[in-house]
Coordinates of C-alpha atoms in Angstrom, one line a residue:
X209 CA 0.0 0.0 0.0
X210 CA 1.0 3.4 -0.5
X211 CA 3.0 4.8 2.1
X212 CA 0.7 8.4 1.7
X213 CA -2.5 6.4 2.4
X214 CA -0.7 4.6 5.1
X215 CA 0.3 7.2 6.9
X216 CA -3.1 9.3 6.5
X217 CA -4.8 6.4 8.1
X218 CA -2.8 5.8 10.8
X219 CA -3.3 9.7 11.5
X220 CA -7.0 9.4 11.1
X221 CA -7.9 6.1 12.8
X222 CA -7.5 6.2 16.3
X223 CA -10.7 5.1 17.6
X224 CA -12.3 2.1 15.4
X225 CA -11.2 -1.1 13.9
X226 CA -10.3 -0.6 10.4
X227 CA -8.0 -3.6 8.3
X228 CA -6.7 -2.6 4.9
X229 CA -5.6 -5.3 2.1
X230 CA -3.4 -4.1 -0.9
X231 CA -0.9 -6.5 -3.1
X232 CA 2.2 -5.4 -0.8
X233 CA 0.3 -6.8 2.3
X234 CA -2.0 -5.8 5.6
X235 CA -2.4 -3.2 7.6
X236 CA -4.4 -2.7 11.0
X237 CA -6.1 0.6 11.9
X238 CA -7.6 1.9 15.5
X239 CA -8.0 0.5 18.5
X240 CA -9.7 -2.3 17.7
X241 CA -12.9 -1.0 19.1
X242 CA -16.4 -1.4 17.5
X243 CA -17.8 -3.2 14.2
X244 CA -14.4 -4.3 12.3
X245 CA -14.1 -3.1 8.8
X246 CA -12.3 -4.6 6.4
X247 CA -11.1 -2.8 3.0
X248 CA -9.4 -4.7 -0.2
X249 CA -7.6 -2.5 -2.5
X250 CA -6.7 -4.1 -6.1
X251 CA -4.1 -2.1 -7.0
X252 CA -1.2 0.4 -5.6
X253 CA -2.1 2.8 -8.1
X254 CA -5.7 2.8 -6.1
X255 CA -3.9 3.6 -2.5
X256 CA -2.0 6.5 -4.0
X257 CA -5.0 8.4 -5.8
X258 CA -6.9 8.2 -3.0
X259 CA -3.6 9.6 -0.9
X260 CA -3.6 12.5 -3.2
X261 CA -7.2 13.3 -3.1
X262 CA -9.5 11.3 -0.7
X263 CA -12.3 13.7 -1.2
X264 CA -12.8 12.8 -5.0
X265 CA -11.0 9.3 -5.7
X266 CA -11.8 7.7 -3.0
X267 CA -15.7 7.6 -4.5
X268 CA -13.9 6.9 -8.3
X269 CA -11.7 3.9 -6.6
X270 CA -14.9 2.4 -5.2
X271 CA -16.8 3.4 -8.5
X272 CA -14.0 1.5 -10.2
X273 CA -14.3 -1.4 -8.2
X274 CA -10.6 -1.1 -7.0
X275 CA -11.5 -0.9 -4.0
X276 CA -14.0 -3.4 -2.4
X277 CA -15.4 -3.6 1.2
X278 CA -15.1 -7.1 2.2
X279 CA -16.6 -7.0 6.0
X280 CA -19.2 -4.2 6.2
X281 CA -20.3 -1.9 3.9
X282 CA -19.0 1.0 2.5
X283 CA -21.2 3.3 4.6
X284 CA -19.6 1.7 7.7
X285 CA -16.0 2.9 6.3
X286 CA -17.3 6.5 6.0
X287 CA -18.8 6.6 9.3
X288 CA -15.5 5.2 10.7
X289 CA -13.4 7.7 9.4
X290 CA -15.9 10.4 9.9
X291 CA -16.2 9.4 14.0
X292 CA -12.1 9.9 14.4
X293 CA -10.8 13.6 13.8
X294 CA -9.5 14.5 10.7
X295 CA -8.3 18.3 10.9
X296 CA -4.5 16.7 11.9
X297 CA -4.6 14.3 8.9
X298 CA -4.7 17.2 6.1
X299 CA -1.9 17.6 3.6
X300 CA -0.5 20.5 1.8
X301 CA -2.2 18.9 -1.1
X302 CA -5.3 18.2 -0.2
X303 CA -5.3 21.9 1.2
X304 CA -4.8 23.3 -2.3
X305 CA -6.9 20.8 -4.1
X306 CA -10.0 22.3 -1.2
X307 CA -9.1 25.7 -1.9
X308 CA -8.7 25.5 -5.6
X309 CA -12.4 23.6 -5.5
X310 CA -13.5 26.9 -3.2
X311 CA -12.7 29.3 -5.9
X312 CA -14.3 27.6 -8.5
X313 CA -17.4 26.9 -7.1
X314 CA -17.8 30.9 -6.4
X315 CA -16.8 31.7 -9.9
X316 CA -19.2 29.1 -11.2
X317 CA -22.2 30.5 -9.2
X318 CA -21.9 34.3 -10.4
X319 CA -21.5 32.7 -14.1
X320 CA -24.4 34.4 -15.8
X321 CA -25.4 30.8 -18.1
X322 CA -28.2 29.4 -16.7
X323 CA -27.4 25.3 -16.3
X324 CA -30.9 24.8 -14.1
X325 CA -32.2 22.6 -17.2
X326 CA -29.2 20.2 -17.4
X327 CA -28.1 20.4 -14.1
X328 CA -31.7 18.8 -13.1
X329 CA -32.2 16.3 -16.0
X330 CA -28.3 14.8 -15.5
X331 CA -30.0 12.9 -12.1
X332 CA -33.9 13.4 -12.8
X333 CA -34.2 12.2 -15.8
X334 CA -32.5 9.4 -15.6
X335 CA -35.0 6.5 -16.1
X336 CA -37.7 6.3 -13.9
X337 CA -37.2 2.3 -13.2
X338 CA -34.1 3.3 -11.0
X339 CA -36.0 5.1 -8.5
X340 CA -38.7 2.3 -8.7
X341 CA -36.2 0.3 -7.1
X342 CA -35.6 1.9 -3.5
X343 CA -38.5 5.2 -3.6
X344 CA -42.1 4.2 -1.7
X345 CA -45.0 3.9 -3.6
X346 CA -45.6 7.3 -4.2
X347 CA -42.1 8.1 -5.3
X348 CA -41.4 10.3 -2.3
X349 CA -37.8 11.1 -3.4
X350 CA -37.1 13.8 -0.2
X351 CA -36.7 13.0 3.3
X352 CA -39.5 11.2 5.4
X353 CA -40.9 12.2 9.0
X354 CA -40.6 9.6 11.1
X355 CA -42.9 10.6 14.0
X356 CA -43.9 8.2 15.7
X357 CA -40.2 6.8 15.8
X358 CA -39.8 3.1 14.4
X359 CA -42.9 3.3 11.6
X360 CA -41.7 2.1 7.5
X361 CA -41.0 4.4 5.0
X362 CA -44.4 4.4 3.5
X363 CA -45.9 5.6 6.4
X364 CA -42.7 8.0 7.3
X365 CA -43.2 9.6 3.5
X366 CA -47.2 9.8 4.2
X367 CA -46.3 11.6 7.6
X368 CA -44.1 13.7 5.9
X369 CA -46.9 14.7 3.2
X370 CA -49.3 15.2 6.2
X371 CA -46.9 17.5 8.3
X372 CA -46.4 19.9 5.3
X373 CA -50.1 19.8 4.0
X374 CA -51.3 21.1 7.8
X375 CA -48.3 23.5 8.0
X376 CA -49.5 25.1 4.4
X377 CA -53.5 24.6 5.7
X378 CA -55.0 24.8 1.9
X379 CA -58.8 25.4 1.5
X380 CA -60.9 24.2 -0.9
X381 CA -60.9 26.0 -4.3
X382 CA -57.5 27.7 -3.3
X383 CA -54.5 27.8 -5.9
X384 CA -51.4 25.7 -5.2
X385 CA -47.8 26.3 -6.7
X386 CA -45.4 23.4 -6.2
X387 CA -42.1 24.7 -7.0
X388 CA -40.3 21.3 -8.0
X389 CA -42.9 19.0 -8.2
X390 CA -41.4 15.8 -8.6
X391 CA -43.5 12.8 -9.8
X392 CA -46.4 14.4 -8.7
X393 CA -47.3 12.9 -5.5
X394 CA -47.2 16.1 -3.0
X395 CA -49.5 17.7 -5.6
X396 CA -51.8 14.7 -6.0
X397 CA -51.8 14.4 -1.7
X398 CA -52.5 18.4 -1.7
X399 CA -55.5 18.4 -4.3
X400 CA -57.5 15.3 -3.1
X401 CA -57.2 16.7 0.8
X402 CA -58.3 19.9 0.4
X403 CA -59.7 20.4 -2.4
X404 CA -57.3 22.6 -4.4
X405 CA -56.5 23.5 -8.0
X406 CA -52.7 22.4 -8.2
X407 CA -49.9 23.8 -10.9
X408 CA -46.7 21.3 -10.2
X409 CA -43.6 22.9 -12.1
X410 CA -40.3 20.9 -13.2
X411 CA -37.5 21.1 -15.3
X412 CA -37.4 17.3 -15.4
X413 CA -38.7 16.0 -18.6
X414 CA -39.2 12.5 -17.2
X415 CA -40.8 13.1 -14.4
X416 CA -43.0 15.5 -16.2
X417 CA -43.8 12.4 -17.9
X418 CA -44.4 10.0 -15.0
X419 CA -46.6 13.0 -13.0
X420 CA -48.7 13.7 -15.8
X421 CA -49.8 10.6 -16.3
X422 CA -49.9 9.7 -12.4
X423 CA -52.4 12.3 -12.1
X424 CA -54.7 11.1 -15.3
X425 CA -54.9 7.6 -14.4
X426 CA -56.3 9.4 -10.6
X427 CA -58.5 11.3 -12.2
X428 CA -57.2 14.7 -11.4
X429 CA -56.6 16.5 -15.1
X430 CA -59.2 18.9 -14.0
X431 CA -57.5 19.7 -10.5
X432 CA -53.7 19.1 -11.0
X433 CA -51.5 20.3 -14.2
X434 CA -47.7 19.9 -14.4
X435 CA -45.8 22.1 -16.6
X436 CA -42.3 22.4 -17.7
X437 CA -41.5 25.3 -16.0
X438 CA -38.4 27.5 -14.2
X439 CA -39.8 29.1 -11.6
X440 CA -37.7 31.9 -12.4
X441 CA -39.9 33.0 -15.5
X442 CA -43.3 32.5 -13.6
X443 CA -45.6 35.7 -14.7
X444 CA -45.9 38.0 -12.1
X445 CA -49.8 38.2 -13.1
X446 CA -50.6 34.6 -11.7
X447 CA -51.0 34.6 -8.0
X448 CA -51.0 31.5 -5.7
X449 CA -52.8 31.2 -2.1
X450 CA -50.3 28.6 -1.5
X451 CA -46.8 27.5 -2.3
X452 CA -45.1 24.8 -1.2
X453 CA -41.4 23.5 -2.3
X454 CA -39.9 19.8 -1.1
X455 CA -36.1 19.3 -2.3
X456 CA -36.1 21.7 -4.6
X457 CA -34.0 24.5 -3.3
X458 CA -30.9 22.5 -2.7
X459 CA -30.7 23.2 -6.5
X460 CA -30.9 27.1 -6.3
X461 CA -27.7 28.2 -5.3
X462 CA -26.9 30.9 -2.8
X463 CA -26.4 33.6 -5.7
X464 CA -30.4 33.0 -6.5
X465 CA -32.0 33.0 -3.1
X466 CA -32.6 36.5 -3.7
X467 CA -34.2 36.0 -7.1
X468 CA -36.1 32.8 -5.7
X469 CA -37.9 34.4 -2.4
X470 CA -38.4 37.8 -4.9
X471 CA -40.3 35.8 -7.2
X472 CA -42.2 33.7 -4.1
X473 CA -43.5 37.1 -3.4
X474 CA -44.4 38.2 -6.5
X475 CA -46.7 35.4 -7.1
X476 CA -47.6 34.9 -3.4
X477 CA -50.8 36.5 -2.5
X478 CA -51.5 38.9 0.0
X479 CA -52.9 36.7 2.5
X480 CA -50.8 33.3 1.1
X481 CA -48.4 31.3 2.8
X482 CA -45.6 29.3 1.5
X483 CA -43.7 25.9 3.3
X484 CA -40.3 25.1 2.3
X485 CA -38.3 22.0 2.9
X486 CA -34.7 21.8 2.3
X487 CA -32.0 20.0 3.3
X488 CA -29.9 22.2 5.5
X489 CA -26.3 22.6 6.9
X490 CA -24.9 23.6 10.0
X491 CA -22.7 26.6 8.6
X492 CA -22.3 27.8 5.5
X493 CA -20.8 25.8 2.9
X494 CA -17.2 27.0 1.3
X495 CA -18.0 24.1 -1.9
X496 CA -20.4 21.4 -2.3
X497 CA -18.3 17.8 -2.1
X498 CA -16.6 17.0 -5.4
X499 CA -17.7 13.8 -5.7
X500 CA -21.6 14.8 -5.2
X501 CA -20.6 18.1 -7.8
X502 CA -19.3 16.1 -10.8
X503 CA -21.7 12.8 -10.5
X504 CA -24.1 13.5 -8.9
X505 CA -26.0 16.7 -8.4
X506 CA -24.3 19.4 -10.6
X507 CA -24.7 22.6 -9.7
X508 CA -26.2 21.7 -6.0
X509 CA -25.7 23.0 -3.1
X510 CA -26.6 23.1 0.7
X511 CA -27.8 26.0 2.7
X512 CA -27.4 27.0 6.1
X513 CA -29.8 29.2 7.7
X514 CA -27.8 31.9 7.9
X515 CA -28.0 32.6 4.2
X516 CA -31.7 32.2 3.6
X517 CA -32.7 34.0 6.1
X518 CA -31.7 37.4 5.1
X519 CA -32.8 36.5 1.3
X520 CA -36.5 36.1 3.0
X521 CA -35.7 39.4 5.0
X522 CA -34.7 41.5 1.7
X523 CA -37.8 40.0 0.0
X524 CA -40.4 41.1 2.6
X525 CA -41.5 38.6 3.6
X526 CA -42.4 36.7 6.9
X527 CA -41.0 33.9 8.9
X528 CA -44.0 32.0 10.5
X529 CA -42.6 29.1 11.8
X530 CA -38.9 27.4 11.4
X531 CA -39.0 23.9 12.4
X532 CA -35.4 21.7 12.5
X533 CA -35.6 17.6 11.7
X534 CA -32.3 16.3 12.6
X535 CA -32.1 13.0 11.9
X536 CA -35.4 11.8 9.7
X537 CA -32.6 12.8 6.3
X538 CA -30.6 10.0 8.3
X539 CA -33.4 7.3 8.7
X540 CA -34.7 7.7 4.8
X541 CA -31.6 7.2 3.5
X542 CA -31.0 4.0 5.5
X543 CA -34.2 2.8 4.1
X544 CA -32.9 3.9 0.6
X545 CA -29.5 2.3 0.4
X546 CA -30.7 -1.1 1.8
X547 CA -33.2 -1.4 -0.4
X548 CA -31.5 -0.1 -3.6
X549 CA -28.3 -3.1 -2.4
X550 CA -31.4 -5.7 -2.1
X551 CA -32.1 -4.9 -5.8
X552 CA -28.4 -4.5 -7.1
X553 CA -28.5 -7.3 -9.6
X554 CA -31.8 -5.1 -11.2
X555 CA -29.8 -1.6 -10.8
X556 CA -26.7 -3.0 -12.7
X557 CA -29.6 -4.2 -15.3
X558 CA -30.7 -0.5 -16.0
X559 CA -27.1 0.7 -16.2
X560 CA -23.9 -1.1 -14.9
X561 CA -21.7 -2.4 -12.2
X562 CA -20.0 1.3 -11.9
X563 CA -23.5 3.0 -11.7
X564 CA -24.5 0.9 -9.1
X565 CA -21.1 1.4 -7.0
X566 CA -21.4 5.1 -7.9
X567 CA -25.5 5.2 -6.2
X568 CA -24.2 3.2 -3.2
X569 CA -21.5 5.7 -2.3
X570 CA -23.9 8.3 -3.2
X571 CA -26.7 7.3 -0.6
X572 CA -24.0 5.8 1.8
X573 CA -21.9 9.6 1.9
X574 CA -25.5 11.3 1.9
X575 CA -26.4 9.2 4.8
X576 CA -23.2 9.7 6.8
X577 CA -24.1 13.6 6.7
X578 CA -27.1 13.3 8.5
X579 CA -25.8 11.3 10.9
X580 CA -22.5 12.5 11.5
X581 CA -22.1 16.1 10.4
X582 CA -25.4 17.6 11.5
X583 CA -26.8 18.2 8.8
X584 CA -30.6 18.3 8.9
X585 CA -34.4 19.0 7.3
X586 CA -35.5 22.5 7.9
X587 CA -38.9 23.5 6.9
X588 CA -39.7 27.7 6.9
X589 CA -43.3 28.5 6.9
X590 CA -43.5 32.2 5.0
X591 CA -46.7 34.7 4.4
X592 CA -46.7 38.2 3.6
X593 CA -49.7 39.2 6.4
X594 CA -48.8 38.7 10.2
X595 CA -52.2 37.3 10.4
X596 CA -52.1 34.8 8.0
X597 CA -51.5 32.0 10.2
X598 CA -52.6 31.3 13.3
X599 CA -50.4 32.6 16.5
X600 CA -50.2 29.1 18.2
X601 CA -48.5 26.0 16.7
X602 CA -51.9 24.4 17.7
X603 CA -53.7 24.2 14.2
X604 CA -50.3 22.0 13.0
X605 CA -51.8 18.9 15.3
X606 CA -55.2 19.3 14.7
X607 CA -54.7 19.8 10.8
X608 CA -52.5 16.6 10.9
X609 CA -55.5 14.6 12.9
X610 CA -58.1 15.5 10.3
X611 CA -55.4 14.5 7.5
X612 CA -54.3 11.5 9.1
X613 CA -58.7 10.7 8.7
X614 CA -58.9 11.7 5.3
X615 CA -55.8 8.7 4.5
X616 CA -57.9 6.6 5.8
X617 CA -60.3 7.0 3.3
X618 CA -58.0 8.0 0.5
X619 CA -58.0 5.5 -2.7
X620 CA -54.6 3.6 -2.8
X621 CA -52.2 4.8 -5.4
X622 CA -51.8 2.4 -8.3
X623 CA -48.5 1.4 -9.2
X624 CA -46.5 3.0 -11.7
X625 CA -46.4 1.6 -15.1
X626 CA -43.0 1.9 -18.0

């Protein structure tokens, strides 16, 4: 093994049980505490990348299938190495190669070419089978609510639908924007529980596809429409009661926030309200994780509070309600990656070996983020009018109850069809 990996592991690794194979031998790791990991490496040339730059080839070794995880899986390998301290461990190099990503990433955000449409179809319109595989049955691709603790996805992802339906409290015959709508299933929920005309925009062909014809085999043409749309061009002469956005804004970019709550009250009405549900992080980011940038989600990136918030100030409007999920991101994406693994041989049908590797690190890292780096859900209720929603937290529970009776009674959704 290279003697750069070797010794970056032995600086990292103090608290764990980590075993490393290469063609020049073995090497033990930590202090033998905990679930033992064991990592097989193929190659030398595999050691020494991943030396040079761990936070981009170490997802391209694995990719590659040069690196294999023979006890455990890979997300127990991040988590290890994630649980010991890694400030000491940093090289000159992989100082520069941070720095030089920090740079670009800020000169790539105040580029004035608008990437939204590729950027969103390079991972959304990739075909819809693939999300078949791990996604509920209503193709809830954002993170669930897990309240009570212990319950399945299905009925985390229904919980979820139900918190932010009685946080946006819809009345019948009101207008709905969903900014991002996905494969229509938020829209669909939101329509059939209140009674609401619903416009779903995306700039995901596919899932255009898949929501339209979701909601005509439901029998909602007259009350839901999904339109290939950036919200950015949205006339400032239609007005919404209600907007909601799930996922979405993680594709902004801190450069737009401005242009995106400017726009939410443009088309907001006077006495509307708005619920959005991001992903959030702790602090603000310098760069989004290379790995995640160049195969993943292009052109995404994470928010902290601390830049929204004064986006929402400068577009006047309102902070109703800011509620933090800390670990629910964590929970969904366990559910995720075990049930995408339980279905690899059909994955590597679709695609190939490397795309499957490439997923499993993907919901593996994304997993290890929640749980390790406090990352989180937050959802920001928004109106223009102080009086818009109530001034107790109250009306959340009780619009929840008389949700949770109207699932009750709701028609199951039919399966998908290709």
């Amino acid at each position: 093994m290279a003697l750069s990996l070797h010794a970056l592991l032995e600086k990292i690794i103090k608290i764990g049980d980590l075993l490393v194979t290469s063609p020049t031998g073995s090497y033990s790791y930590g202090d033998g505490s905990g679930r033992k990991v064991i990592l097989n490496f193929s190659d030398e040339a595999a050691t020494q990348e991943i030396a040079a730059d761990p936070a981009l080839k170490l997802a391209e070794v694995f990719m590659e299938g040069r690196m294999t995880v023979a006890q455990g899986d890979i997300y127990d390998f991040l988590a290890l190495v994630k649980s010991n301290t890694l400030s000491e461990a940093l090289s000159f190099g992989m100082i520069w190669r941070g720095v030089a990503r920090i740079i670009a990433s800020r000169v790539k955000m105040h580029l004035p070419v608008n990437h939204n449409r590729s950027n969103v179809s390079h991972h959304y319109d990739l075909s819809a089978k693939l999300f078949d595989l791990f996604l509920d049955e209503d193709w809830q691709y954002s993170c669930a609510y897990f309240n009570p603790p212990g319950i399945s996805l299905e009925e985390a992802q229904r919980a979820k639908k139900r918190h932010i339906a009685a946080k946006l409290m819809t009345e019948p015959g009101q207008k709905v924007l969903e900014i991002g709508s996905g494969w229509g299933g938020m829209a669909m929920y939101i329509a059939e529980s209140a009674g609401a005309d619903v416009t779903g925009i995306t700039l995901s062909e596919e899932q255009l596809r898949v929501s339209r014809d979701r909601a005509q085999k439901r029998g909602l043409a007259d009350k839901v429409r999904f339109e290939l749309q950036d919200y950015r061009y949205l006339p400032a002469s239609k007005k919404f009661d209600r907007i909601v956005s799930v996922g979405m804004f993680e594709h902004v970019g801190p450069t737009h926030y401005r242009d995106y709550f400017d726009k939410v009250a443009e088309v907001l009405d006077d006495d509307g309200v708005m619920v959005l549900h991001s992903i959030g992080q702790p602090y603000p980011g310098l760069a989004t994780n290379p790995f995640i940038e160049k195969y993943i989600f292009p052109g995404g990136y994470i928010p902290s509070l601390a830049e929204v918030l004064p986006a929402i100030e400068k577009a006047r409007l309102l902070v109703k309600d800011i509620e933090i999920l800390p670990m629910h991101y964590a929970h969904t994406l366990r559910h995720w990656r075990e049930r995408f693994v339980a279905r690899r041989e059909e994955a590597i049908s679709l695609y190939d070996e490397r795309f499957f590797r490439m997923w499993e690190f993907y919901l593996a890292g994304s997993e290890m983020a929640f749980s390790h780096e406090n990352f989180h859900i937050f959802q920001i209720q928004l109106a223009k009018s102080r009086d818009a929603v109530p001034h107790s937290r109250d009306y959340i529970q009780a619009n929840e109850a008389r949700l949770l009776e109207f699932e009750k009674n709701r028609p199951p959704l039919e399966k998908v069809t290709f």
